[in-house]
Amino acid sequence: MSNHRIYTMSLASVYPLYISKAEKKGRTKSEVDEIICWLTGYTQEELEEQLKRQTDFETFFKYAPLPNPSRTLIKGVICGVRVEDIKEPTMQEIRYLDKLIDELAKGKAMDKILREK
């Protein structure tokens, strides 16, 4: 899938997959929301509005109110690529989110996922 197709996909189209992945492993929708809000700076209400609007990934990340500076601490491989080596900023943000959801589904503690010491 080309980067352009990923960028133009709405967050709302992928969001249920994030929830499903988390819930299959005993995690919750609220934890998924917490991760997204931590990463981007959106409030819960703002996140819900972005989902309702069917905002595409590129716009969602471009207008994120307060991208968390600790997101650069996210390291590792997702979809066969090291997230810290991704050069294109929007793709890196998308993969940061994918990585955090993956960590949630693997049972990692929230304080570790959110890079809190």
Short mmCIF file of C-alpha atoms in Angstrom, two decimals:
data_model
loop_
_atom_site.label_atom_id
_atom_site.label_comp_id
_atom_site.label_asym_id
_atom_site.label_seq_id
_atom_site.Cartn_x
_atom_site.Cartn_y
_atom_site.Cartn_z
CA MET A 1 0.00 0.00 0.00
CA SER A 2 1.40 3.37 -0.96
CA ASN A 3 2.01 6.06 1.63
CA HIS A 4 -0.56 8.28 -0.07
CA ARG A 5 -3.29 5.66 0.42
CA ILE A 6 -2.40 5.34 4.10
CA TYR A 7 -2.36 9.12 4.62
CA THR A 8 -5.79 9.53 3.06
CA MET A 9 -7.37 6.74 5.10
CA SER A 10 -9.51 8.07 7.90
CA LEU A 11 -8.49 7.42 11.46
CA ALA A 12 -12.09 6.28 12.00
CA SER A 13 -11.62 3.47 9.47
CA VAL A 14 -8.68 2.03 11.42
CA TYR A 15 -9.81 2.92 14.94
CA PRO A 16 -12.14 -0.12 15.32
CA LEU A 17 -9.18 -2.35 14.40
CA TYR A 18 -7.11 -0.76 17.17
CA ILE A 19 -9.96 -1.35 19.63
CA SER A 20 -10.46 -4.93 18.47
CA LYS A 21 -6.75 -5.72 18.71
CA ALA A 22 -6.64 -4.34 22.26
CA GLU A 23 -9.85 -6.01 23.43
CA LYS A 24 -8.77 -9.43 22.10
CA LYS A 25 -5.90 -9.20 24.56
CA GLY A 26 -8.01 -8.02 27.50
CA ARG A 27 -7.26 -4.33 27.10
CA THR A 28 -9.82 -1.55 26.72
CA LYS A 29 -11.07 1.16 24.38
CA SER A 30 -10.25 3.74 27.06
CA GLU A 31 -6.62 2.59 27.02
CA VAL A 32 -6.52 2.96 23.22
CA ASP A 33 -7.99 6.46 23.56
CA GLU A 34 -5.49 7.34 26.28
CA ILE A 35 -2.62 6.29 24.00
CA ILE A 36 -3.95 8.34 21.06
CA CYS A 37 -4.49 11.41 23.26
CA TRP A 38 -1.05 11.03 24.87
CA LEU A 39 0.62 10.79 21.46
CA THR A 40 -1.17 13.74 19.85
CA GLY A 41 -2.39 16.08 22.57
CA TYR A 42 -6.02 15.77 21.49
CA THR A 43 -8.53 15.70 24.37
CA GLN A 44 -11.04 12.85 24.50
CA GLU A 45 -13.70 15.18 23.08
CA GLU A 46 -11.40 16.35 20.27
CA LEU A 47 -10.50 12.75 19.43
CA GLU A 48 -14.18 11.82 19.23
CA GLU A 49 -14.80 14.83 16.94
CA GLN A 50 -11.93 13.77 14.64
CA LEU A 51 -13.41 10.26 14.45
CA LYS A 52 -16.87 11.66 13.71
CA ARG A 53 -15.45 13.88 10.95
CA GLN A 54 -13.64 10.91 9.37
CA THR A 55 -10.40 12.91 9.46
CA ASP A 56 -7.62 11.36 7.41
CA PHE A 57 -4.33 10.39 9.07
CA GLU A 58 -2.35 13.17 7.40
CA THR A 59 -4.71 15.89 8.67
CA PHE A 60 -5.10 14.22 12.07
CA PHE A 61 -1.37 14.31 12.74
CA LYS A 62 -0.72 17.64 10.97
CA TYR A 63 -3.14 19.43 13.29
CA ALA A 64 -2.42 17.45 16.45
CA PRO A 65 -2.60 20.05 19.22
CA LEU A 66 0.43 18.94 21.21
CA PRO A 67 2.47 16.02 19.85
CA ASN A 68 4.08 14.44 22.89
CA PRO A 69 7.83 15.13 22.97
CA SER A 70 8.38 11.69 24.54
CA ARG A 71 7.11 10.02 21.35
CA THR A 72 10.70 10.07 20.09
CA LEU A 73 11.44 7.49 22.79
CA ILE A 74 9.28 5.00 20.87
CA LYS A 75 11.67 2.50 19.34
CA GLY A 76 11.40 -0.87 17.69
CA VAL A 77 10.01 -2.61 14.65
CA ILE A 78 6.47 -2.35 13.35
CA CYS A 79 5.39 -3.66 9.95
CA GLY A 80 9.00 -4.73 9.36
CA VAL A 81 10.42 -1.23 9.75
CA ARG A 82 12.24 0.45 12.64
CA VAL A 83 10.03 3.36 13.70
CA GLU A 84 13.02 5.47 14.70
CA ASP A 85 14.46 5.17 11.18
CA ILE A 86 11.36 6.37 9.30
CA LYS A 87 12.24 9.65 7.58
CA GLU A 88 8.78 10.78 6.44
CA PRO A 89 7.14 12.59 9.41
CA THR A 90 3.50 11.57 8.83
CA MET A 91 4.41 7.92 8.29
CA GLN A 92 6.54 7.99 11.43
CA GLU A 93 3.58 9.35 13.44
CA ILE A 94 1.31 6.62 12.06
CA ARG A 95 3.86 3.95 12.93
CA TYR A 96 4.37 5.42 16.42
CA LEU A 97 0.65 4.90 16.97
CA ASP A 98 0.78 1.38 15.51
CA LYS A 99 3.71 0.53 17.78
CA LEU A 100 1.94 1.80 20.90
CA ILE A 101 -1.22 -0.17 20.10
CA ASP A 102 0.95 -3.24 19.49
CA GLU A 103 2.62 -2.77 22.88
CA LEU A 104 -0.82 -2.46 24.51
CA ALA A 105 -1.99 -5.69 22.88
CA LYS A 106 1.19 -7.44 24.03
CA GLY A 107 0.30 -6.64 27.65
CA LYS A 108 2.83 -3.90 28.34
CA ALA A 109 1.96 -1.69 31.32
CA MET A 110 0.48 1.72 30.47
CA ASP A 111 3.25 3.65 32.24
CA LYS A 112 5.79 1.87 30.02
CA ILE A 113 3.73 2.42 26.87
CA LEU A 114 3.43 6.12 27.70
CA ARG A 115 7.18 6.32 28.36
CA GLU A 116 6.74 7.39 31.99
CA LYS A 117 10.09 6.34 33.45
#
